[in-house]
Amino acid sequence: MAEVVIVPSAAAAGVLVAAEIVALIRRNRESVLGLATGSTPLPVYEALRAQVGDLDLSGVRGFALDEYVGIDPSHPESYRSVITREVVEPLGLNPAQVRVPDGSLAGIEHAGEDYERAIRDAGGVDLQILGIGTDGHIGFNEPGSSFASLTRVKTLTQQTRADNARFFDSVDDVPMHCITQGLGTILRARHLVLLAFGAGKAAAVAGAVEGPVTASLPGSAIQLHPHATIVVDEAAAADLRLADYYRYTFDNKPAWQGL
Ligand code: F6R
């Protein structure tokens, strides 16, 4: 079963997950991080900035989950720009070691395969940070995505485009297509850490954690993973039937286990 950790705030989640990442890098300075974009992971990146101190990050490698197709990489809302702004620059990571799927139209047919190869060549992702969409997507694997899928081009649902319109001037400016790690790609990461905050995510979180494993709710793929940690605030945890059990389990968890 996935481990669910219910925290008082997004900031508290950030501190908890950042500590896990710091511990990972202390164990292996060449750790490979799977990086999500969107609003959800921002408290993690902020807490990481505060926690890294003099830790040597020069060996750390990163792979973003997804990118819009056809967006200019220099557009402030391209995921290349977001990862550069929120992760690479503030943490001082080596930009050459942090990849984002290539969403340019030229070569898009083989961009997915290239990305899969790069992840494999890096030895796979050690810790994958995930958010979840209101429609249950992880990465940009929209409902119906195969659990065996690898990095490929997908069409965003209208719901996802509407959700992401806040980053653009209007919903019409949100690209229609994306290139995303597949559910199969995500499931290969050694540790999944899915975060969700706010009442708008409660249904998707409950479906992902406690609902049937179904491609209709791609986030439910986490139930197939041997080491998945779900970190949610009270509002996002509101629909979880076993919330009290999750609290009890976490309160009594041996400290040596980490997240
Ligand atoms: C982003 C990603 C998406 C988001 C999801 C939630 O790289 O893969 O799955 O995590 O759309 O977005 P926010 O965090 O903005 O609510």
PDB file of C-alpha atoms and ligand atoms in Angstrom:
ATOM      1  CA  MET A   1       0.000   0.000   0.000  1.00  0.00           C
ATOM      2  CA  ALA A   2       1.136   3.530  -0.633  1.00  0.00           C
ATOM      3  CA  GLU A   3       2.100   5.389   2.522  1.00  0.00           C
ATOM      4  CA  VAL A   4      -0.034   8.468   3.123  1.00  0.00           C
ATOM      5  CA  VAL A   5       1.354  11.329   5.200  1.00  0.00           C
ATOM      6  CA  ILE A   6      -1.105  14.041   6.216  1.00  0.00           C
ATOM      7  CA  VAL A   7       0.613  17.323   7.051  1.00  0.00           C
ATOM      8  CA  PRO A   8      -0.759  20.641   8.330  1.00  0.00           C
ATOM      9  CA  SER A   9       0.346  22.704   5.320  1.00  0.00           C
ATOM     10  CA  ALA A  10       2.037  22.722   1.955  1.00  0.00           C
ATOM     11  CA  ALA A  11       5.061  24.320   3.601  1.00  0.00           C
ATOM     12  CA  ALA A  12       5.316  21.407   6.063  1.00  0.00           C
ATOM     13  CA  ALA A  13       5.127  18.984   3.144  1.00  0.00           C
ATOM     14  CA  GLY A  14       7.941  20.874   1.450  1.00  0.00           C
ATOM     15  CA  VAL A  15      10.173  20.591   4.511  1.00  0.00           C
ATOM     16  CA  LEU A  16       9.490  16.850   4.870  1.00  0.00           C
ATOM     17  CA  VAL A  17      10.119  15.972   1.228  1.00  0.00           C
ATOM     18  CA  ALA A  18      13.146  18.257   0.921  1.00  0.00           C
ATOM     19  CA  ALA A  19      14.705  16.475   3.931  1.00  0.00           C
ATOM     20  CA  GLU A  20      14.216  13.144   2.169  1.00  0.00           C
ATOM     21  CA  ILE A  21      15.894  14.511  -0.973  1.00  0.00           C
ATOM     22  CA  VAL A  22      18.814  15.900   1.030  1.00  0.00           C
ATOM     23  CA  ALA A  23      19.246  12.512   2.726  1.00  0.00           C
ATOM     24  CA  LEU A  24      19.187  10.822  -0.685  1.00  0.00           C
ATOM     25  CA  ILE A  25      21.897  13.142  -2.044  1.00  0.00           C
ATOM     26  CA  ARG A  26      24.003  12.573   1.072  1.00  0.00           C
ATOM     27  CA  ARG A  27      23.840   8.838   0.353  1.00  0.00           C
ATOM     28  CA  ASN A  28      24.600   9.289  -3.338  1.00  0.00           C
ATOM     29  CA  ARG A  29      25.889  12.589  -4.670  1.00  0.00           C
ATOM     30  CA  GLU A  30      24.963  11.471  -8.203  1.00  0.00           C
ATOM     31  CA  SER A  31      21.298  10.958  -7.372  1.00  0.00           C
ATOM     32  CA  VAL A  32      18.765  11.278 -10.159  1.00  0.00           C
ATOM     33  CA  LEU A  33      15.730  13.385  -9.302  1.00  0.00           C
ATOM     34  CA  GLY A  34      12.421  13.274 -11.172  1.00  0.00           C
ATOM     35  CA  LEU A  35      11.116  16.823 -11.240  1.00  0.00           C
ATOM     36  CA  ALA A  36       7.493  17.921 -11.476  1.00  0.00           C
ATOM     37  CA  THR A  37       6.346  21.392 -12.463  1.00  0.00           C
ATOM     38  CA  GLY A  38       3.068  23.213 -11.714  1.00  0.00           C
ATOM     39  CA  SER A  39       2.257  24.790  -8.327  1.00  0.00           C
ATOM     40  CA  THR A  40       2.416  21.690  -6.142  1.00  0.00           C
ATOM     41  CA  PRO A  41       6.174  21.016  -5.957  1.00  0.00           C
ATOM     42  CA  LEU A  42       7.124  24.654  -5.327  1.00  0.00           C
ATOM     43  CA  PRO A  43       7.210  24.296  -1.499  1.00  0.00           C
ATOM     44  CA  VAL A  44       9.586  21.354  -1.927  1.00  0.00           C
ATOM     45  CA  TYR A  45      11.946  23.371  -4.110  1.00  0.00           C
ATOM     46  CA  GLU A  46      11.754  26.290  -1.692  1.00  0.00           C
ATOM     47  CA  ALA A  47      12.533  24.068   1.299  1.00  0.00           C
ATOM     48  CA  LEU A  48      15.352  22.414  -0.617  1.00  0.00           C
ATOM     49  CA  ARG A  49      16.978  25.794  -1.164  1.00  0.00           C
ATOM     50  CA  ALA A  50      16.871  26.324   2.590  1.00  0.00           C
ATOM     51  CA  GLN A  51      18.138  22.837   3.490  1.00  0.00           C
ATOM     52  CA  VAL A  52      20.973  22.163   1.066  1.00  0.00           C
ATOM     53  CA  GLY A  53      23.496  24.338   2.910  1.00  0.00           C
ATOM     54  CA  ASP A  54      26.952  23.332   1.750  1.00  0.00           C
ATOM     55  CA  LEU A  55      25.846  19.996   0.306  1.00  0.00           C
ATOM     56  CA  ASP A  56      27.660  19.257  -2.954  1.00  0.00           C
ATOM     57  CA  LEU A  57      24.981  19.188  -5.672  1.00  0.00           C
ATOM     58  CA  SER A  58      27.350  19.135  -8.618  1.00  0.00           C
ATOM     59  CA  GLY A  59      26.667  15.455  -9.330  1.00  0.00           C
ATOM     60  CA  VAL A  60      22.875  15.642  -9.061  1.00  0.00           C
ATOM     61  CA  ARG A  61      20.957  14.896 -12.236  1.00  0.00           C
ATOM     62  CA  GLY A  62      17.332  15.658 -13.003  1.00  0.00           C
ATOM     63  CA  PHE A  63      14.575  14.720 -15.424  1.00  0.00           C
ATOM     64  CA  ALA A  64      11.398  16.756 -15.738  1.00  0.00           C
ATOM     65  CA  LEU A  65       8.153  14.868 -16.143  1.00  0.00           C
ATOM     66  CA  ASP A  66       6.774  16.718 -19.110  1.00  0.00           C
ATOM     67  CA  GLU A  67       6.747  19.678 -21.489  1.00  0.00           C
ATOM     68  CA  TYR A  68       4.237  21.399 -23.720  1.00  0.00           C
ATOM     69  CA  VAL A  69       4.586  20.627 -27.416  1.00  0.00           C
ATOM     70  CA  GLY A  70       5.269  23.531 -29.740  1.00  0.00           C
ATOM     71  CA  ILE A  71       5.939  26.063 -26.981  1.00  0.00           C
ATOM     72  CA  ASP A  72       9.057  28.199 -27.384  1.00  0.00           C
ATOM     73  CA  PRO A  73      11.532  26.929 -24.766  1.00  0.00           C
ATOM     74  CA  SER A  74      12.168  30.569 -23.791  1.00  0.00           C
ATOM     75  CA  HIS A  75       8.453  31.137 -23.042  1.00  0.00           C
ATOM     76  CA  PRO A  76       8.246  31.784 -19.275  1.00  0.00           C
ATOM     77  CA  GLU A  77       5.710  28.973 -18.862  1.00  0.00           C
ATOM     78  CA  SER A  78       7.553  26.335 -20.873  1.00  0.00           C
ATOM     79  CA  TYR A  79       8.541  23.649 -18.404  1.00  0.00           C
ATOM     80  CA  ARG A  80      12.140  24.157 -19.513  1.00  0.00           C
ATOM     81  CA  SER A  81      11.866  27.756 -18.218  1.00  0.00           C
ATOM     82  CA  VAL A  82      10.041  26.715 -15.056  1.00  0.00           C
ATOM     83  CA  ILE A  83      12.618  24.046 -14.182  1.00  0.00           C
ATOM     84  CA  THR A  84      15.462  26.499 -14.866  1.00  0.00           C
ATOM     85  CA  ARG A  85      13.825  29.224 -12.753  1.00  0.00           C
ATOM     86  CA  GLU A  86      12.548  27.117  -9.844  1.00  0.00           C
ATOM     87  CA  VAL A  87      15.118  24.357  -9.577  1.00  0.00           C
ATOM     88  CA  VAL A  88      18.318  24.651 -11.609  1.00  0.00           C
ATOM     89  CA  GLU A  89      19.242  28.263 -10.901  1.00  0.00           C
ATOM     90  CA  PRO A  90      18.219  28.547  -7.238  1.00  0.00           C
ATOM     91  CA  LEU A  91      19.931  25.263  -6.339  1.00  0.00           C
ATOM     92  CA  GLY A  92      22.914  25.872  -8.578  1.00  0.00           C
ATOM     93  CA  LEU A  93      22.504  22.536 -10.382  1.00  0.00           C
ATOM     94  CA  ASN A  94      24.504  21.872 -13.508  1.00  0.00           C
ATOM     95  CA  PRO A  95      22.043  22.795 -16.316  1.00  0.00           C
ATOM     96  CA  ALA A  96      23.615  20.198 -18.613  1.00  0.00           C
ATOM     97  CA  GLN A  97      22.556  17.503 -16.132  1.00  0.00           C
ATOM     98  CA  VAL A  98      18.901  18.499 -15.914  1.00  0.00           C
ATOM     99  CA  ARG A  99      16.758  17.415 -18.843  1.00  0.00           C
ATOM    100  CA  VAL A 100      13.266  18.358 -19.902  1.00  0.00           C
ATOM    101  CA  PRO A 101      11.494  16.458 -22.704  1.00  0.00           C
ATOM    102  CA  ASP A 102      12.026  18.224 -26.014  1.00  0.00           C
ATOM    103  CA  GLY A 103       8.680  19.681 -27.068  1.00  0.00           C
ATOM    104  CA  SER A 104       9.910  21.281 -30.287  1.00  0.00           C
ATOM    105  CA  LEU A 105       7.978  20.205 -33.331  1.00  0.00           C
ATOM    106  CA  ALA A 106      11.121  19.323 -35.267  1.00  0.00           C
ATOM    107  CA  GLY A 107      12.013  15.796 -34.188  1.00  0.00           C
ATOM    108  CA  ILE A 108       8.980  15.316 -31.957  1.00  0.00           C
ATOM    109  CA  GLU A 109       8.477  11.802 -33.433  1.00  0.00           C
ATOM    110  CA  HIS A 110      11.615  10.507 -31.691  1.00  0.00           C
ATOM    111  CA  ALA A 111      11.738  12.871 -28.699  1.00  0.00           C
ATOM    112  CA  GLY A 112      10.018  10.285 -26.488  1.00  0.00           C
ATOM    113  CA  GLU A 113      12.478   7.509 -27.311  1.00  0.00           C
ATOM    114  CA  ASP A 114      15.416   9.893 -26.848  1.00  0.00           C
ATOM    115  CA  TYR A 115      14.145  10.828 -23.403  1.00  0.00           C
ATOM    116  CA  GLU A 116      13.630   7.223 -22.350  1.00  0.00           C
ATOM    117  CA  ARG A 117      17.184   6.425 -23.434  1.00  0.00           C
ATOM    118  CA  ALA A 118      18.564   9.380 -21.465  1.00  0.00           C
ATOM    119  CA  ILE A 119      16.742   8.241 -18.310  1.00  0.00           C
ATOM    120  CA  ARG A 120      18.012   4.689 -18.769  1.00  0.00           C
ATOM    121  CA  ASP A 121      21.570   5.913 -19.413  1.00  0.00           C
ATOM    122  CA  ALA A 122      21.437   7.896 -16.174  1.00  0.00           C
ATOM    123  CA  GLY A 123      20.590   4.689 -14.310  1.00  0.00           C
ATOM    124  CA  GLY A 124      16.911   5.559 -13.759  1.00  0.00           C
ATOM    125  CA  VAL A 125      15.209   8.020 -11.447  1.00  0.00           C
ATOM    126  CA  ASP A 126      15.870   7.620  -7.714  1.00  0.00           C
ATOM    127  CA  LEU A 127      13.092   9.855  -6.398  1.00  0.00           C
ATOM    128  CA  GLN A 128      10.228  11.078  -8.544  1.00  0.00           C
ATOM    129  CA  ILE A 129       8.257  14.091  -7.356  1.00  0.00           C
ATOM    130  CA  LEU A 130       4.657  14.050  -8.602  1.00  0.00           C
ATOM    131  CA  GLY A 131       1.650  16.333  -8.460  1.00  0.00           C
ATOM    132  CA  ILE A 132      -1.807  15.173  -9.502  1.00  0.00           C
ATOM    133  CA  GLY A 133      -4.316  16.854 -11.786  1.00  0.00           C
ATOM    134  CA  THR A 134      -7.942  17.363 -10.797  1.00  0.00           C
ATOM    135  CA  ASP A 135      -8.781  14.712 -13.409  1.00  0.00           C
ATOM    136  CA  GLY A 136      -6.331  12.288 -11.818  1.00  0.00           C
ATOM    137  CA  HIS A 137      -3.439  12.693 -14.260  1.00  0.00           C
ATOM    138  CA  ILE A 138       0.167  12.259 -13.148  1.00  0.00           C
ATOM    139  CA  GLY A 139       2.800  13.663 -15.454  1.00  0.00           C
ATOM    140  CA  PHE A 140       0.474  14.593 -18.269  1.00  0.00           C
ATOM    141  CA  ASN A 141      -0.927  11.068 -18.494  1.00  0.00           C
ATOM    142  CA  GLU A 142      -4.554  11.901 -18.930  1.00  0.00           C
ATOM    143  CA  PRO A 143      -7.380   9.439 -18.166  1.00  0.00           C
ATOM    144  CA  GLY A 144      -7.120   6.393 -20.414  1.00  0.00           C
ATOM    145  CA  SER A 145      -3.314   6.367 -20.455  1.00  0.00           C
ATOM    146  CA  SER A 146      -1.781   2.900 -20.510  1.00  0.00           C
ATOM    147  CA  PHE A 147       0.010   1.774 -17.370  1.00  0.00           C
ATOM    148  CA  ALA A 148       2.755   0.508 -19.690  1.00  0.00           C
ATOM    149  CA  SER A 149       3.146   3.839 -21.525  1.00  0.00           C
ATOM    150  CA  LEU A 150       6.543   5.438 -22.021  1.00  0.00           C
ATOM    151  CA  THR A 151       7.447   9.034 -22.875  1.00  0.00           C
ATOM    152  CA  ARG A 152       5.248  10.188 -25.750  1.00  0.00           C
ATOM    153  CA  VAL A 153       3.004  12.952 -27.062  1.00  0.00           C
ATOM    154  CA  LYS A 154      -0.438  13.264 -25.476  1.00  0.00           C
ATOM    155  CA  THR A 155      -3.434  15.561 -25.919  1.00  0.00           C
ATOM    156  CA  LEU A 156      -4.346  17.538 -22.811  1.00  0.00           C
ATOM    157  CA  THR A 157      -7.951  17.340 -21.623  1.00  0.00           C
ATOM    158  CA  GLN A 158      -9.961  20.536 -21.668  1.00  0.00           C
ATOM    159  CA  GLN A 159     -10.080  20.279 -17.867  1.00  0.00           C
ATOM    160  CA  THR A 160      -6.273  20.300 -17.637  1.00  0.00           C
ATOM    161  CA  ARG A 161      -6.039  23.186 -20.090  1.00  0.00           C
ATOM    162  CA  ALA A 162      -8.585  25.130 -18.025  1.00  0.00           C
ATOM    163  CA  ASP A 163      -6.678  24.302 -14.800  1.00  0.00           C
ATOM    164  CA  ASN A 164      -3.422  25.524 -16.350  1.00  0.00           C
ATOM    165  CA  ALA A 165      -4.931  28.669 -17.904  1.00  0.00           C
ATOM    166  CA  ARG A 166      -3.801  30.524 -14.767  1.00  0.00           C
ATOM    167  CA  PHE A 167      -0.230  30.339 -16.051  1.00  0.00           C
ATOM    168  CA  PHE A 168      -1.154  31.867 -19.447  1.00  0.00           C
ATOM    169  CA  ASP A 169      -3.120  34.887 -20.691  1.00  0.00           C
ATOM    170  CA  SER A 170      -6.114  32.714 -21.567  1.00  0.00           C
ATOM    171  CA  VAL A 171      -7.137  29.072 -21.884  1.00  0.00           C
ATOM    172  CA  ASP A 172      -6.657  29.341 -25.651  1.00  0.00           C
ATOM    173  CA  ASP A 173      -2.970  30.007 -25.070  1.00  0.00           C
ATOM    174  CA  VAL A 174      -2.496  26.729 -23.177  1.00  0.00           C
ATOM    175  CA  PRO A 175      -0.927  24.297 -25.632  1.00  0.00           C
ATOM    176  CA  MET A 176      -3.145  21.389 -26.660  1.00  0.00           C
ATOM    177  CA  HIS A 177      -0.386  18.797 -26.794  1.00  0.00           C
ATOM    178  CA  CYS A 178       2.362  17.771 -24.434  1.00  0.00           C
ATOM    179  CA  ILE A 179       5.174  15.270 -24.259  1.00  0.00           C
ATOM    180  CA  THR A 180       5.153  13.367 -21.001  1.00  0.00           C
ATOM    181  CA  GLN A 181       6.892  10.513 -19.267  1.00  0.00           C
ATOM    182  CA  GLY A 182       4.506   7.581 -19.438  1.00  0.00           C
ATOM    183  CA  LEU A 183       2.967   5.772 -16.490  1.00  0.00           C
ATOM    184  CA  GLY A 184       5.378   2.931 -17.237  1.00  0.00           C
ATOM    185  CA  THR A 185       8.288   5.393 -17.083  1.00  0.00           C
ATOM    186  CA  ILE A 186       7.087   6.846 -13.788  1.00  0.00           C
ATOM    187  CA  LEU A 187       6.577   3.413 -12.249  1.00  0.00           C
ATOM    188  CA  ARG A 188      10.244   2.564 -12.902  1.00  0.00           C
ATOM    189  CA  ALA A 189      11.443   5.314 -10.563  1.00  0.00           C
ATOM    190  CA  ARG A 190      12.689   3.850  -7.298  1.00  0.00           C
ATOM    191  CA  HIS A 191      10.640   6.076  -4.991  1.00  0.00           C
ATOM    192  CA  LEU A 192       7.486   8.015  -5.908  1.00  0.00           C
ATOM    193  CA  VAL A 193       6.535  11.037  -3.829  1.00  0.00           C
ATOM    194  CA  LEU A 194       3.144  12.407  -4.801  1.00  0.00           C
ATOM    195  CA  LEU A 195       2.059  15.690  -3.257  1.00  0.00           C
ATOM    196  CA  ALA A 196      -1.371  17.328  -3.301  1.00  0.00           C
ATOM    197  CA  PHE A 197      -2.802  20.364  -1.559  1.00  0.00           C
ATOM    198  CA  GLY A 198      -6.265  21.883  -1.324  1.00  0.00           C
ATOM    199  CA  ALA A 199      -9.842  20.675  -1.543  1.00  0.00           C
ATOM    200  CA  GLY A 200      -9.732  20.685  -5.336  1.00  0.00           C
ATOM    201  CA  LYS A 201      -7.425  17.654  -5.216  1.00  0.00           C
ATOM    202  CA  ALA A 202      -9.371  15.621  -2.615  1.00  0.00           C
ATOM    203  CA  ALA A 203     -11.329  13.488  -5.082  1.00  0.00           C
ATOM    204  CA  ALA A 204      -8.300  12.750  -7.258  1.00  0.00           C
ATOM    205  CA  VAL A 205      -6.208  11.814  -4.194  1.00  0.00           C
ATOM    206  CA  ALA A 206      -8.892   9.490  -2.798  1.00  0.00           C
ATOM    207  CA  GLY A 207      -9.298   7.862  -6.200  1.00  0.00           C
ATOM    208  CA  ALA A 208      -5.555   7.433  -6.638  1.00  0.00           C
ATOM    209  CA  VAL A 209      -4.918   6.009  -3.162  1.00  0.00           C
ATOM    210  CA  GLU A 210      -8.093   4.121  -2.310  1.00  0.00           C
ATOM    211  CA  GLY A 211     -10.003   3.713  -5.553  1.00  0.00           C
ATOM    212  CA  PRO A 212      -9.708   0.874  -8.033  1.00  0.00           C
ATOM    213  CA  VAL A 213      -6.499   0.695 -10.056  1.00  0.00           C
ATOM    214  CA  THR A 214      -7.735   1.992 -13.369  1.00  0.00           C
ATOM    215  CA  ALA A 215      -6.421   3.822 -16.404  1.00  0.00           C
ATOM    216  CA  SER A 216      -9.465   6.064 -15.990  1.00  0.00           C
ATOM    217  CA  LEU A 217      -7.652   7.571 -13.005  1.00  0.00           C
ATOM    218  CA  PRO A 218      -3.972   7.438 -13.964  1.00  0.00           C
ATOM    219  CA  GLY A 219      -2.810   8.447 -10.478  1.00  0.00           C
ATOM    220  CA  SER A 220      -4.070   5.073  -9.236  1.00  0.00           C
ATOM    221  CA  ALA A 221      -0.967   3.585 -10.912  1.00  0.00           C
ATOM    222  CA  ILE A 222       0.894   4.497  -7.710  1.00  0.00           C
ATOM    223  CA  GLN A 223      -0.832   1.530  -6.043  1.00  0.00           C
ATOM    224  CA  LEU A 224       1.318  -0.722  -8.228  1.00  0.00           C
ATOM    225  CA  HIS A 225       4.556   0.798  -6.937  1.00  0.00           C
ATOM    226  CA  PRO A 226       6.439  -0.809  -4.043  1.00  0.00           C
ATOM    227  CA  HIS A 227       7.588   2.521  -2.581  1.00  0.00           C
ATOM    228  CA  ALA A 228       5.099   5.338  -3.044  1.00  0.00           C
ATOM    229  CA  THR A 229       4.647   8.147  -0.529  1.00  0.00           C
ATOM    230  CA  ILE A 230       1.649  10.460  -0.730  1.00  0.00           C
ATOM    231  CA  VAL A 231       2.033  13.760   1.116  1.00  0.00           C
ATOM    232  CA  VAL A 232      -1.181  15.747   1.427  1.00  0.00           C
ATOM    233  CA  ASP A 233      -2.605  18.582   3.483  1.00  0.00           C
ATOM    234  CA  GLU A 234      -5.850  18.149   5.433  1.00  0.00           C
ATOM    235  CA  ALA A 235      -7.983  19.564   2.613  1.00  0.00           C
ATOM    236  CA  ALA A 236      -6.563  17.189   0.007  1.00  0.00           C
ATOM    237  CA  ALA A 237      -6.941  14.303   2.503  1.00  0.00           C
ATOM    238  CA  ALA A 238     -10.621  15.089   3.159  1.00  0.00           C
ATOM    239  CA  ASP A 239     -12.037  12.192   1.095  1.00  0.00           C
ATOM    240  CA  LEU A 240      -9.655   9.506   2.365  1.00  0.00           C
ATOM    241  CA  ARG A 241     -11.594   6.790   4.191  1.00  0.00           C
ATOM    242  CA  LEU A 242      -8.562   5.549   6.092  1.00  0.00           C
ATOM    243  CA  ALA A 243      -7.170   8.963   7.083  1.00  0.00           C
ATOM    244  CA  ASP A 244      -7.060   8.066  10.789  1.00  0.00           C
ATOM    245  CA  TYR A 245      -5.140   4.889  10.080  1.00  0.00           C
ATOM    246  CA  TYR A 246      -2.619   6.813   7.934  1.00  0.00           C
ATOM    247  CA  ARG A 247      -2.077   9.302  10.768  1.00  0.00           C
ATOM    248  CA  TYR A 248      -1.665   6.487  13.310  1.00  0.00           C
ATOM    249  CA  THR A 249       0.787   4.652  11.038  1.00  0.00           C
ATOM    250  CA  PHE A 250       2.929   7.705  10.388  1.00  0.00           C
ATOM    251  CA  ASP A 251       2.950   8.740  14.067  1.00  0.00           C
ATOM    252  CA  ASN A 252       4.267   5.287  14.952  1.00  0.00           C
ATOM    253  CA  LYS A 253       6.713   4.912  12.099  1.00  0.00           C
ATOM    254  CA  PRO A 254      10.288   3.989  13.060  1.00  0.00           C
ATOM    255  CA  ALA A 255      12.465   7.044  12.389  1.00  0.00           C
ATOM    256  CA  TRP A 256      15.148   4.986  10.613  1.00  0.00           C
ATOM    257  CA  GLN A 257      12.728   4.238   7.779  1.00  0.00           C
ATOM    258  CA  GLY A 258      12.650   7.802   6.457  1.00  0.00           C
ATOM    259  CA  LEU A 259       9.815   8.574   4.097  1.00  0.00           C
TER     260      LEU A 259
HETATM  261  C1  F6R B   1       3.563  18.805 -13.931  1.00  0.00           C
HETATM  262  C2  F6R B   1       2.743  17.617 -14.005  1.00  0.00           C
HETATM  263  C3  F6R B   1       1.309  17.611 -13.652  1.00  0.00           C
HETATM  264  C4  F6R B   1       0.969  18.459 -12.440  1.00  0.00           C
HETATM  265  C5  F6R B   1      -0.526  18.495 -12.203  1.00  0.00           C
HETATM  266  C6  F6R B   1      -0.900  19.317 -11.001  1.00  0.00           C
HETATM  267  O1  F6R B   1       4.894  18.504 -14.309  1.00  0.00           O
HETATM  268  O2  F6R B   1       3.245  16.614 -14.408  1.00  0.00           O
HETATM  269  O3  F6R B   1       0.896  16.288 -13.404  1.00  0.00           O
HETATM  270  O4  F6R B   1       1.636  17.930 -11.319  1.00  0.00           O
HETATM  271  O5  F6R B   1      -1.140  19.015 -13.338  1.00  0.00           O
HETATM  272  O6  F6R B   1      -0.593  20.651 -11.259  1.00  0.00           O
HETATM  273  P1  F6R B   1      -0.538  21.715 -10.093  1.00  0.00           P
HETATM  274  O7  F6R B   1       0.583  21.306  -9.210  1.00  0.00           O
HETATM  275  O8  F6R B   1      -0.233  23.022 -10.769  1.00  0.00           O
HETATM  276  O9  F6R B   1      -1.853  21.659  -9.413  1.00  0.00           O
END
